[in-house]
C-alpha cells in the first residue's frame, strides 16, 4: 500500500501524458469528486468514464509500441499452461483461437495479467473472456493463491432481464453521488409496481423507504460498496424487489434534478420559477454530469431515467484475492509474475472505487519493469556463466 501510494501521483502524470482527460477545476488543477465509502472528495476522475478513459490511454500507448515493432501481439490466443524448466517459468503453451492450433512460446520470464475470477459467480460485471483459466493453470503448476473469499460486489448494476443473462452492465458508482436508493415501504405498492398498475413516480415520499439514508445517516447513499450491496440484497430477499425478477431497487435522481434546478434558477436570477422550469434547469445539470450513463441505461432498459427512477441490483465486480505474489510481484514459481486484478496484492478484504486501475497501472508501469529486470539480469548472468563453464570444460577435455 505504501508503495502504491508513493507511485500514485506518477500514475496520474503518466495517464495525462497518454491523453487521459482528467477533470480540472477552474484554476487548471486536478479536480476531486466524492465516491462510495468516503466522506470527503478524494477521487480523481474523468467524467463518468474514468476507467474507460484510462483503458483507452493505456491501449493507445501500447498500440504505438506495436506500430513501432516493439511489441508483437498474439490476439485471440488463450494461454493453456505455463512451461517450467529447472524450476523456473520459461514460457507458455497457448491455443490459437482462430485455427485451434496449439503453440509454444519461450521466454526468460512469464507475466500473467489475466484479470480476476469474478465470473465463477453467476452474476458478474466482468467480460465473459475473463474466466480465471490462466490463474488456475499456474496455480496447478505451483503458484499459491491468497484470499479467494475476498470478492467485491458492486451495488449499481443494471438488473438481469431473465434467467439466461449472467453478465450485468455496470452503471458508474459516481451515480450514487446524486442518486437516492429506495424501495416501496408497503408490499402492496411493490406488487402493484410489478404488475404495472402503479408507477414508482406515483408513490409519495412517505411511501418510500430510503433504506441507506435511514440506516446509515452519516454516509447515506455513499456507503461502501459492500454495505450498499448487502442492504439491497436484504431488501430484495425480504420481497421488496421492484421488477419482475424481484431483484431490483430504485436509484432516483428526482431530488437531485430538483435541487440543481433551484440552484440554477437562483444563479440565473429567475424569480418564482415554475416546476417545469426548475426541472428543465436541473435536468441539464444532471445530463452534463451523467448524460452518457443515462443514455446507456435507456438503450438497455428502454426507460427514461430522467422521468422514472433507474433500477439497479448488486453483482460481483472485482476479486481482491488472487495469485499470491511477493513484493516484486513474483508468484511462488520463480520467473512467473502476476500483475493487476489477477494477483492478491494491495486491496485487502475491501476495495474502494477507482483503486483497481491505480493498482494495475502501478504494477505494469512502475513496479514490474524494475523487478523483472533484476530477475532477467540474474538469469542472463547465470546462463552466460554456465555457457563459459561448459566451453572451458570442453577445452580442458581437448
Ligand atoms: C465494467 C467495469 C468497470 C470498471 N470500472 C473501473 C473504474 O472506473 N476504476 C477502476 O479503478 N477500476 C474499474 N474496474 C476494475 C478494473 O477495470 C479491473 O480491475 C482491471 O481492468 C483489471 O485489469 P487487468 O489488466 O488486471 O485484467 P483485465 O482487464 O481483466 O484483463 C485480463 C485480460 O486477460 C485475458 N485472459 C484471461 N484469461 C486468459 C487466458 N487464459 N489466455 C489469454 N488471455 C486471457 C482476458 O480476456 C482479458 O483481456 C472496472 C471493472 C469492470 C468490469
PDB file of N, CA and C in Angstrom, residues 120-217:
ATOM      1  N   UNK A 120     -16.657 -16.737 -11.805  1.00  0.00           N
ATOM      2  CA  UNK A 120     -17.032 -18.022 -11.202  1.00  0.00           C
ATOM      3  C   UNK A 120     -18.385 -17.873 -10.495  1.00  0.00           C
ATOM      4  N   UNK A 121     -18.814 -16.624 -10.267  1.00  0.00           N
ATOM      5  CA  UNK A 121     -20.142 -16.377  -9.689  1.00  0.00           C
ATOM      6  C   UNK A 121     -21.152 -16.197 -10.822  1.00  0.00           C
ATOM      7  N   UNK A 122     -22.434 -16.387 -10.521  1.00  0.00           N
ATOM      8  CA  UNK A 122     -23.455 -16.306 -11.576  1.00  0.00           C
ATOM      9  C   UNK A 122     -23.560 -14.886 -12.139  1.00  0.00           C
ATOM     10  N   UNK A 123     -23.842 -13.904 -11.275  1.00  0.00           N
ATOM     11  CA  UNK A 123     -23.966 -12.531 -11.768  1.00  0.00           C
ATOM     12  C   UNK A 123     -22.623 -11.829 -11.633  1.00  0.00           C
ATOM     13  N   UNK A 124     -22.120 -11.275 -12.740  1.00  0.00           N
ATOM     14  CA  UNK A 124     -20.830 -10.589 -12.689  1.00  0.00           C
ATOM     15  C   UNK A 124     -20.803  -9.483 -13.732  1.00  0.00           C
ATOM     16  N   UNK A 125     -20.015  -8.440 -13.450  1.00  0.00           N
ATOM     17  CA  UNK A 125     -19.863  -7.360 -14.432  1.00  0.00           C
ATOM     18  C   UNK A 125     -18.678  -7.631 -15.359  1.00  0.00           C
ATOM     19  N   UNK A 126     -17.938  -8.719 -15.103  1.00  0.00           N
ATOM     20  CA  UNK A 126     -16.730  -8.988 -15.896  1.00  0.00           C
ATOM     21  C   UNK A 126     -17.059  -9.433 -17.316  1.00  0.00           C
ATOM     22  N   UNK A 127     -16.105  -9.156 -18.235  1.00  0.00           N
ATOM     23  CA  UNK A 127     -16.242  -9.663 -19.601  1.00  0.00           C
ATOM     24  C   UNK A 127     -16.180 -11.187 -19.545  1.00  0.00           C
ATOM     25  N   UNK A 128     -16.908 -11.852 -20.442  1.00  0.00           N
ATOM     26  CA  UNK A 128     -17.008 -13.306 -20.349  1.00  0.00           C
ATOM     27  C   UNK A 128     -15.668 -14.003 -20.641  1.00  0.00           C
ATOM     28  N   UNK A 129     -14.747 -13.304 -21.351  1.00  0.00           N
ATOM     29  CA  UNK A 129     -13.436 -13.901 -21.644  1.00  0.00           C
ATOM     30  C   UNK A 129     -12.541 -13.959 -20.414  1.00  0.00           C
ATOM     31  N   UNK A 130     -12.870 -13.171 -19.393  1.00  0.00           N
ATOM     32  CA  UNK A 130     -12.058 -13.178 -18.170  1.00  0.00           C
ATOM     33  C   UNK A 130     -12.562 -14.313 -17.293  1.00  0.00           C
ATOM     34  N   UNK A 131     -11.985 -15.503 -17.535  1.00  0.00           N
ATOM     35  CA  UNK A 131     -12.586 -16.686 -16.912  1.00  0.00           C
ATOM     36  C   UNK A 131     -11.666 -17.403 -15.929  1.00  0.00           C
ATOM     37  N   UNK A 132     -10.584 -16.746 -15.526  1.00  0.00           N
ATOM     38  CA  UNK A 132      -9.687 -17.260 -14.471  1.00  0.00           C
ATOM     39  C   UNK A 132      -8.889 -18.497 -14.866  1.00  0.00           C
ATOM     40  N   UNK A 133      -8.917 -18.905 -16.155  1.00  0.00           N
ATOM     41  CA  UNK A 133      -8.221 -20.144 -16.529  1.00  0.00           C
ATOM     42  C   UNK A 133      -6.705 -20.020 -16.351  1.00  0.00           C
ATOM     43  N   UNK A 134      -6.145 -18.843 -16.696  1.00  0.00           N
ATOM     44  CA  UNK A 134      -4.682 -18.694 -16.630  1.00  0.00           C
ATOM     45  C   UNK A 134      -4.209 -18.780 -15.179  1.00  0.00           C
ATOM     46  N   UNK A 135      -4.932 -18.093 -14.282  1.00  0.00           N
ATOM     47  CA  UNK A 135      -4.551 -18.123 -12.864  1.00  0.00           C
ATOM     48  C   UNK A 135      -4.652 -19.555 -12.330  1.00  0.00           C
ATOM     49  N   UNK A 136      -5.682 -20.265 -12.760  1.00  0.00           N
ATOM     50  CA  UNK A 136      -5.882 -21.644 -12.307  1.00  0.00           C
ATOM     51  C   UNK A 136      -4.742 -22.538 -12.792  1.00  0.00           C
ATOM     52  N   UNK A 137      -4.315 -22.322 -14.068  1.00  0.00           N
ATOM     53  CA  UNK A 137      -3.246 -23.159 -14.624  1.00  0.00           C
ATOM     54  C   UNK A 137      -1.938 -22.953 -13.866  1.00  0.00           C
ATOM     55  N   UNK A 138      -1.604 -21.697 -13.553  1.00  0.00           N
ATOM     56  CA  UNK A 138      -0.327 -21.506 -12.846  1.00  0.00           C
ATOM     57  C   UNK A 138      -0.450 -22.004 -11.405  1.00  0.00           C
ATOM     58  N   UNK A 139      -1.659 -21.931 -10.855  1.00  0.00           N
ATOM     59  CA  UNK A 139      -1.871 -22.483  -9.505  1.00  0.00           C
ATOM     60  C   UNK A 139      -1.584 -23.987  -9.515  1.00  0.00           C
ATOM     61  N   UNK A 140      -2.050 -24.670 -10.580  1.00  0.00           N
ATOM     62  CA  UNK A 140      -1.816 -26.116 -10.679  1.00  0.00           C
ATOM     63  C   UNK A 140      -0.327 -26.427 -10.818  1.00  0.00           C
ATOM     64  N   UNK A 141       0.449 -25.444 -11.347  1.00  0.00           N
ATOM     65  CA  UNK A 141       1.890 -25.666 -11.518  1.00  0.00           C
ATOM     66  C   UNK A 141       2.680 -25.216 -10.284  1.00  0.00           C
ATOM     67  N   UNK A 142       1.990 -24.763  -9.241  1.00  0.00           N
ATOM     68  CA  UNK A 142       2.717 -24.450  -8.006  1.00  0.00           C
ATOM     69  C   UNK A 142       2.594 -23.021  -7.506  1.00  0.00           C
ATOM     70  N   UNK A 143       1.846 -22.161  -8.219  1.00  0.00           N
ATOM     71  CA  UNK A 143       1.678 -20.786  -7.725  1.00  0.00           C
ATOM     72  C   UNK A 143       0.600 -20.778  -6.641  1.00  0.00           C
ATOM     73  N   UNK A 144       0.937 -20.207  -5.492  1.00  0.00           N
ATOM     74  CA  UNK A 144      -0.048 -20.168  -4.408  1.00  0.00           C
ATOM     75  C   UNK A 144      -1.153 -19.180  -4.732  1.00  0.00           C
ATOM     76  N   UNK A 145      -2.299 -19.384  -4.086  1.00  0.00           N
ATOM     77  CA  UNK A 145      -3.444 -18.483  -4.224  1.00  0.00           C
ATOM     78  C   UNK A 145      -3.702 -17.869  -2.850  1.00  0.00           C
ATOM     79  N   UNK A 146      -4.157 -16.624  -2.802  1.00  0.00           N
ATOM     80  CA  UNK A 146      -4.395 -15.998  -1.497  1.00  0.00           C
ATOM     81  C   UNK A 146      -5.770 -15.336  -1.451  1.00  0.00           C
ATOM     82  N   UNK A 147      -6.402 -15.410  -0.326  1.00  0.00           N
ATOM     83  CA  UNK A 147      -7.677 -14.729  -0.038  1.00  0.00           C
ATOM     84  C   UNK A 147      -8.768 -14.933  -1.091  1.00  0.00           C
ATOM     85  N   UNK A 148      -9.032 -16.165  -1.529  1.00  0.00           N
ATOM     86  CA  UNK A 148     -10.028 -16.326  -2.596  1.00  0.00           C
ATOM     87  C   UNK A 148     -11.429 -15.851  -2.209  1.00  0.00           C
ATOM     88  N   UNK A 149     -11.696 -15.719  -0.896  1.00  0.00           N
ATOM     89  CA  UNK A 149     -13.044 -15.280  -0.494  1.00  0.00           C
ATOM     90  C   UNK A 149     -13.208 -13.763  -0.604  1.00  0.00           C
ATOM     91  N   UNK A 150     -12.138 -13.033  -0.864  1.00  0.00           N
ATOM     92  CA  UNK A 150     -12.240 -11.567  -0.917  1.00  0.00           C
ATOM     93  C   UNK A 150     -12.807 -11.130  -2.273  1.00  0.00           C
ATOM     94  N   UNK A 151     -14.100 -11.016  -2.325  1.00  0.00           N
ATOM     95  CA  UNK A 151     -14.777 -10.686  -3.577  1.00  0.00           C
ATOM     96  C   UNK A 151     -15.583  -9.410  -3.383  1.00  0.00           C
ATOM     97  N   UNK A 152     -15.491  -8.500  -4.322  1.00  0.00           N
ATOM     98  CA  UNK A 152     -16.266  -7.273  -4.172  1.00  0.00           C
ATOM     99  C   UNK A 152     -17.536  -7.312  -5.012  1.00  0.00           C
ATOM    100  N   UNK A 153     -18.627  -6.914  -4.390  1.00  0.00           N
ATOM    101  CA  UNK A 153     -19.909  -6.903  -5.092  1.00  0.00           C
ATOM    102  C   UNK A 153     -20.312  -5.448  -5.295  1.00  0.00           C
ATOM    103  N   UNK A 154     -20.616  -5.099  -6.535  1.00  0.00           N
ATOM    104  CA  UNK A 154     -20.912  -3.700  -6.866  1.00  0.00           C
ATOM    105  C   UNK A 154     -22.420  -3.468  -6.814  1.00  0.00           C
ATOM    106  N   UNK A 155     -22.854  -2.399  -6.144  1.00  0.00           N
ATOM    107  CA  UNK A 155     -24.302  -2.228  -5.969  1.00  0.00           C
ATOM    108  C   UNK A 155     -25.044  -1.668  -7.180  1.00  0.00           C
ATOM    109  N   UNK A 156     -24.335  -1.015  -8.125  1.00  0.00           N
ATOM    110  CA  UNK A 156     -25.096  -0.314  -9.176  1.00  0.00           C
ATOM    111  C   UNK A 156     -24.956  -0.965 -10.552  1.00  0.00           C
ATOM    112  N   UNK A 157     -25.505  -2.178 -10.683  1.00  0.00           N
ATOM    113  CA  UNK A 157     -25.522  -2.837 -11.996  1.00  0.00           C
ATOM    114  C   UNK A 157     -26.961  -2.824 -12.515  1.00  0.00           C
ATOM    115  N   UNK A 158     -27.092  -2.856 -13.837  1.00  0.00           N
ATOM    116  CA  UNK A 158     -28.443  -2.926 -14.406  1.00  0.00           C
ATOM    117  C   UNK A 158     -28.958  -4.352 -14.195  1.00  0.00           C
ATOM    118  N   UNK A 159     -30.144  -4.521 -13.581  1.00  0.00           N
ATOM    119  CA  UNK A 159     -30.620  -5.869 -13.246  1.00  0.00           C
ATOM    120  C   UNK A 159     -30.740  -6.767 -14.474  1.00  0.00           C
ATOM    121  N   UNK A 160     -30.685  -8.070 -14.238  1.00  0.00           N
ATOM    122  CA  UNK A 160     -30.802  -9.009 -15.360  1.00  0.00           C
ATOM    123  C   UNK A 160     -32.245  -9.023 -15.849  1.00  0.00           C
ATOM    124  N   UNK A 161     -32.393  -9.370 -17.136  1.00  0.00           N
ATOM    125  CA  UNK A 161     -33.739  -9.347 -17.696  1.00  0.00           C
ATOM    126  C   UNK A 161     -34.404 -10.711 -17.610  1.00  0.00           C
ATOM    127  N   UNK A 162     -33.621 -11.772 -17.332  1.00  0.00           N
ATOM    128  CA  UNK A 162     -34.214 -13.110 -17.249  1.00  0.00           C
ATOM    129  C   UNK A 162     -33.151 -14.116 -16.856  1.00  0.00           C
ATOM    130  N   UNK A 163     -33.526 -15.399 -16.840  1.00  0.00           N
ATOM    131  CA  UNK A 163     -32.628 -16.437 -16.332  1.00  0.00           C
ATOM    132  C   UNK A 163     -31.425 -16.715 -17.215  1.00  0.00           C
ATOM    133  N   UNK A 164     -31.469 -16.266 -18.488  1.00  0.00           N
ATOM    134  CA  UNK A 164     -30.369 -16.606 -19.392  1.00  0.00           C
ATOM    135  C   UNK A 164     -29.294 -15.529 -19.428  1.00  0.00           C
ATOM    136  N   UNK A 165     -29.392 -14.538 -18.564  1.00  0.00           N
ATOM    137  CA  UNK A 165     -28.389 -13.472 -18.550  1.00  0.00           C
ATOM    138  C   UNK A 165     -27.608 -13.522 -17.243  1.00  0.00           C
ATOM    139  N   UNK A 166     -26.262 -13.590 -17.352  1.00  0.00           N
ATOM    140  CA  UNK A 166     -25.474 -13.550 -16.119  1.00  0.00           C
ATOM    141  C   UNK A 166     -24.491 -12.390 -16.134  1.00  0.00           C
ATOM    142  N   UNK A 167     -24.168 -11.855 -17.324  1.00  0.00           N
ATOM    143  CA  UNK A 167     -23.262 -10.703 -17.416  1.00  0.00           C
ATOM    144  C   UNK A 167     -24.110  -9.446 -17.251  1.00  0.00           C
ATOM    145  N   UNK A 168     -23.811  -8.668 -16.221  1.00  0.00           N
ATOM    146  CA  UNK A 168     -24.578  -7.445 -15.991  1.00  0.00           C
ATOM    147  C   UNK A 168     -23.768  -6.220 -16.402  1.00  0.00           C
ATOM    148  N   UNK A 169     -24.472  -5.196 -16.902  1.00  0.00           N
ATOM    149  CA  UNK A 169     -23.806  -3.945 -17.257  1.00  0.00           C
ATOM    150  C   UNK A 169     -23.679  -3.088 -16.009  1.00  0.00           C
ATOM    151  N   UNK A 170     -22.476  -2.551 -15.818  1.00  0.00           N
ATOM    152  CA  UNK A 170     -22.239  -1.718 -14.634  1.00  0.00           C
ATOM    153  C   UNK A 170     -22.618  -0.276 -14.918  1.00  0.00           C
ATOM    154  N   UNK A 171     -23.337   0.338 -13.984  1.00  0.00           N
ATOM    155  CA  UNK A 171     -23.540   1.784 -14.042  1.00  0.00           C
ATOM    156  C   UNK A 171     -22.501   2.391 -13.104  1.00  0.00           C
ATOM    157  N   UNK A 172     -21.857   3.475 -13.519  1.00  0.00           N
ATOM    158  CA  UNK A 172     -20.760   4.018 -12.717  1.00  0.00           C
ATOM    159  C   UNK A 172     -21.212   4.323 -11.293  1.00  0.00           C
ATOM    160  N   UNK A 173     -20.276   4.076 -10.368  1.00  0.00           N
ATOM    161  CA  UNK A 173     -20.556   4.364  -8.963  1.00  0.00           C
ATOM    162  C   UNK A 173     -20.811   5.855  -8.731  1.00  0.00           C
ATOM    163  N   UNK A 174     -20.296   6.687  -9.640  1.00  0.00           N
ATOM    164  CA  UNK A 174     -20.468   8.131  -9.458  1.00  0.00           C
ATOM    165  C   UNK A 174     -21.951   8.501  -9.378  1.00  0.00           C
ATOM    166  N   UNK A 175     -22.826   7.630  -9.905  1.00  0.00           N
ATOM    167  CA  UNK A 175     -24.264   7.928  -9.862  1.00  0.00           C
ATOM    168  C   UNK A 175     -24.778   8.028  -8.432  1.00  0.00           C
ATOM    169  N   UNK A 176     -24.094   7.329  -7.503  1.00  0.00           N
ATOM    170  CA  UNK A 176     -24.562   7.384  -6.106  1.00  0.00           C
ATOM    171  C   UNK A 176     -24.258   8.734  -5.456  1.00  0.00           C
ATOM    172  N   UNK A 177     -23.477   9.587  -6.139  1.00  0.00           N
ATOM    173  CA  UNK A 177     -23.267  10.943  -5.615  1.00  0.00           C
ATOM    174  C   UNK A 177     -24.579  11.711  -5.585  1.00  0.00           C
ATOM    175  N   UNK A 178     -25.429  11.479  -6.589  1.00  0.00           N
ATOM    176  CA  UNK A 178     -26.660  12.261  -6.712  1.00  0.00           C
ATOM    177  C   UNK A 178     -27.930  11.421  -6.660  1.00  0.00           C
ATOM    178  N   UNK A 179     -27.801  10.110  -6.883  1.00  0.00           N
ATOM    179  CA  UNK A 179     -28.992   9.257  -6.891  1.00  0.00           C
ATOM    180  C   UNK A 179     -29.345   8.807  -5.478  1.00  0.00           C
ATOM    181  N   UNK A 180     -30.648   8.697  -5.190  1.00  0.00           N
ATOM    182  CA  UNK A 180     -31.093   8.213  -3.871  1.00  0.00           C
ATOM    183  C   UNK A 180     -31.700   6.824  -4.054  1.00  0.00           C
ATOM    184  N   UNK A 181     -31.277   5.889  -3.201  1.00  0.00           N
ATOM    185  CA  UNK A 181     -31.695   4.493  -3.372  1.00  0.00           C
ATOM    186  C   UNK A 181     -32.905   4.209  -2.484  1.00  0.00           C
ATOM    187  N   UNK A 182     -33.942   3.592  -3.067  1.00  0.00           N
ATOM    188  CA  UNK A 182     -35.132   3.289  -2.261  1.00  0.00           C
ATOM    189  C   UNK A 182     -35.913   2.101  -2.815  1.00  0.00           C
ATOM    190  N   UNK A 183     -36.778   1.565  -1.956  1.00  0.00           N
ATOM    191  CA  UNK A 183     -37.806   0.598  -2.373  1.00  0.00           C
ATOM    192  C   UNK A 183     -39.110   1.060  -1.719  1.00  0.00           C
ATOM    193  N   UNK A 184     -40.263   0.599  -2.196  1.00  0.00           N
ATOM    194  CA  UNK A 184     -41.514   0.990  -1.530  1.00  0.00           C
ATOM    195  C   UNK A 184     -41.547   0.471  -0.095  1.00  0.00           C
ATOM    196  N   UNK A 185     -42.252   1.232   0.778  1.00  0.00           N
ATOM    197  CA  UNK A 185     -42.369   0.791   2.174  1.00  0.00           C
ATOM    198  C   UNK A 185     -43.361  -0.364   2.292  1.00  0.00           C
ATOM    199  N   UNK A 186     -44.425  -0.299   1.465  1.00  0.00           N
ATOM    200  CA  UNK A 186     -45.510  -1.281   1.613  1.00  0.00           C
ATOM    201  C   UNK A 186     -45.462  -2.339   0.521  1.00  0.00           C
ATOM    202  N   UNK A 187     -45.724  -3.580   0.938  1.00  0.00           N
ATOM    203  CA  UNK A 187     -45.700  -4.694  -0.010  1.00  0.00           C
ATOM    204  C   UNK A 187     -46.760  -4.529  -1.101  1.00  0.00           C
ATOM    205  N   UNK A 188     -47.903  -3.910  -0.754  1.00  0.00           N
ATOM    206  CA  UNK A 188     -48.962  -3.713  -1.763  1.00  0.00           C
ATOM    207  C   UNK A 188     -48.438  -2.885  -2.933  1.00  0.00           C
ATOM    208  N   UNK A 189     -47.645  -1.852  -2.603  1.00  0.00           N
ATOM    209  CA  UNK A 189     -47.095  -0.997  -3.663  1.00  0.00           C
ATOM    210  C   UNK A 189     -46.089  -1.772  -4.517  1.00  0.00           C
ATOM    211  N   UNK A 190     -45.289  -2.629  -3.857  1.00  0.00           N
ATOM    212  CA  UNK A 190     -44.310  -3.444  -4.602  1.00  0.00           C
ATOM    213  C   UNK A 190     -45.049  -4.295  -5.633  1.00  0.00           C
ATOM    214  N   UNK A 191     -46.110  -4.967  -5.176  1.00  0.00           N
ATOM    215  CA  UNK A 191     -46.845  -5.866  -6.075  1.00  0.00           C
ATOM    216  C   UNK A 191     -47.522  -5.075  -7.191  1.00  0.00           C
ATOM    217  N   UNK A 192     -48.065  -3.890  -6.837  1.00  0.00           N
ATOM    218  CA  UNK A 192     -48.738  -3.058  -7.848  1.00  0.00           C
ATOM    219  C   UNK A 192     -47.734  -2.587  -8.907  1.00  0.00           C
ATOM    220  N   UNK A 193     -46.523  -2.242  -8.465  1.00  0.00           N
ATOM    221  CA  UNK A 193     -45.490  -1.804  -9.427  1.00  0.00           C
ATOM    222  C   UNK A 193     -45.096  -2.969 -10.327  1.00  0.00           C
ATOM    223  N   UNK A 194     -44.932  -4.149  -9.721  1.00  0.00           N
ATOM    224  CA  UNK A 194     -44.525  -5.316 -10.524  1.00  0.00           C
ATOM    225  C   UNK A 194     -45.570  -5.665 -11.577  1.00  0.00           C
ATOM    226  N   UNK A 195     -46.863  -5.554 -11.211  1.00  0.00           N
ATOM    227  CA  UNK A 195     -47.883  -5.933 -12.206  1.00  0.00           C
ATOM    228  C   UNK A 195     -48.262  -4.764 -13.112  1.00  0.00           C
ATOM    229  N   UNK A 196     -47.636  -3.594 -12.889  1.00  0.00           N
ATOM    230  CA  UNK A 196     -47.801  -2.469 -13.809  1.00  0.00           C
ATOM    231  C   UNK A 196     -48.980  -1.568 -13.509  1.00  0.00           C
ATOM    232  N   UNK A 197     -49.704  -1.802 -12.398  1.00  0.00           N
ATOM    233  CA  UNK A 197     -50.853  -0.933 -12.107  1.00  0.00           C
ATOM    234  C   UNK A 197     -50.426   0.353 -11.386  1.00  0.00           C
ATOM    235  N   UNK A 198     -49.173   0.416 -10.925  1.00  0.00           N
ATOM    236  CA  UNK A 198     -48.651   1.650 -10.325  1.00  0.00           C
ATOM    237  C   UNK A 198     -47.275   1.933 -10.898  1.00  0.00           C
ATOM    238  N   UNK A 199     -46.910   3.231 -10.932  1.00  0.00           N
ATOM    239  CA  UNK A 199     -45.556   3.598 -11.357  1.00  0.00           C
ATOM    240  C   UNK A 199     -44.780   4.067 -10.124  1.00  0.00           C
ATOM    241  N   UNK A 200     -43.461   3.951 -10.129  1.00  0.00           N
ATOM    242  CA  UNK A 200     -42.712   4.411  -8.940  1.00  0.00           C
ATOM    243  C   UNK A 200     -42.961   5.885  -8.649  1.00  0.00           C
ATOM    244  N   UNK A 201     -43.170   6.681  -9.716  1.00  0.00           N
ATOM    245  CA  UNK A 201     -43.381   8.117  -9.510  1.00  0.00           C
ATOM    246  C   UNK A 201     -44.749   8.404  -8.870  1.00  0.00           C
ATOM    247  N   UNK A 202     -45.647   7.388  -8.816  1.00  0.00           N
ATOM    248  CA  UNK A 202     -46.941   7.590  -8.151  1.00  0.00           C
ATOM    249  C   UNK A 202     -46.791   7.602  -6.627  1.00  0.00           C
ATOM    250  N   UNK A 203     -45.676   7.061  -6.129  1.00  0.00           N
ATOM    251  CA  UNK A 203     -45.521   6.928  -4.674  1.00  0.00           C
ATOM    252  C   UNK A 203     -45.029   8.239  -4.049  1.00  0.00           C
ATOM    253  N   UNK A 204     -45.687   8.647  -2.956  1.00  0.00           N
ATOM    254  CA  UNK A 204     -45.268   9.874  -2.267  1.00  0.00           C
ATOM    255  C   UNK A 204     -43.994   9.583  -1.467  1.00  0.00           C
ATOM    256  N   UNK A 205     -43.361  10.631  -0.967  1.00  0.00           N
ATOM    257  CA  UNK A 205     -42.130  10.467  -0.172  1.00  0.00           C
ATOM    258  C   UNK A 205     -42.378   9.552   1.027  1.00  0.00           C
ATOM    259  N   UNK A 206     -43.567   9.693   1.650  1.00  0.00           N
ATOM    260  CA  UNK A 206     -43.890   8.887   2.844  1.00  0.00           C
ATOM    261  C   UNK A 206     -43.995   7.402   2.533  1.00  0.00           C
ATOM    262  N   UNK A 207     -44.287   7.103   1.259  1.00  0.00           N
ATOM    263  CA  UNK A 207     -44.478   5.687   0.898  1.00  0.00           C
ATOM    264  C   UNK A 207     -43.173   5.022   0.445  1.00  0.00           C
ATOM    265  N   UNK A 208     -42.074   5.777   0.510  1.00  0.00           N
ATOM    266  CA  UNK A 208     -40.784   5.243   0.042  1.00  0.00           C
ATOM    267  C   UNK A 208     -39.856   4.971   1.222  1.00  0.00           C
ATOM    268  N   UNK A 209     -39.063   3.914   1.096  1.00  0.00           N
ATOM    269  CA  UNK A 209     -38.082   3.595   2.137  1.00  0.00           C
ATOM    270  C   UNK A 209     -36.681   3.853   1.570  1.00  0.00           C
ATOM    271  N   UNK A 210     -36.114   5.013   1.916  1.00  0.00           N
ATOM    272  CA  UNK A 210     -34.729   5.310   1.517  1.00  0.00           C
ATOM    273  C   UNK A 210     -33.837   4.596   2.530  1.00  0.00           C
ATOM    274  N   UNK A 211     -33.690   3.278   2.325  1.00  0.00           N
ATOM    275  CA  UNK A 211     -33.155   2.447   3.415  1.00  0.00           C
ATOM    276  C   UNK A 211     -31.702   2.750   3.760  1.00  0.00           C
ATOM    277  N   UNK A 212     -30.889   3.212   2.807  1.00  0.00           N
ATOM    278  CA  UNK A 212     -29.487   3.532   3.153  1.00  0.00           C
ATOM    279  C   UNK A 212     -29.430   4.808   3.996  1.00  0.00           C
ATOM    280  N   UNK A 213     -30.239   5.796   3.620  1.00  0.00           N
ATOM    281  CA  UNK A 213     -30.256   7.052   4.393  1.00  0.00           C
ATOM    282  C   UNK A 213     -30.804   6.785   5.796  1.00  0.00           C
ATOM    283  N   UNK A 214     -31.782   5.839   5.870  1.00  0.00           N
ATOM    284  CA  UNK A 214     -32.384   5.507   7.172  1.00  0.00           C
ATOM    285  C   UNK A 214     -31.373   4.792   8.066  1.00  0.00           C
ATOM    286  N   UNK A 215     -30.624   3.830   7.460  1.00  0.00           N
ATOM    287  CA  UNK A 215     -29.739   3.010   8.291  1.00  0.00           C
ATOM    288  C   UNK A 215     -28.390   3.665   8.549  1.00  0.00           C
ATOM    289  N   UNK A 216     -27.911   4.416   7.577  1.00  0.00           N
ATOM    290  CA  UNK A 216     -26.551   4.977   7.689  1.00  0.00           C
ATOM    291  C   UNK A 216     -26.600   6.480   7.429  1.00  0.00           C
ATOM    292  N   UNK A 217     -27.145   7.257   8.387  1.00  0.00           N
ATOM    293  CA  UNK A 217     -27.368   8.674   8.120  1.00  0.00           C
ATOM    294  C   UNK A 217     -26.090   9.457   7.781  1.00  0.00           C
TER     295      UNK A 217
END
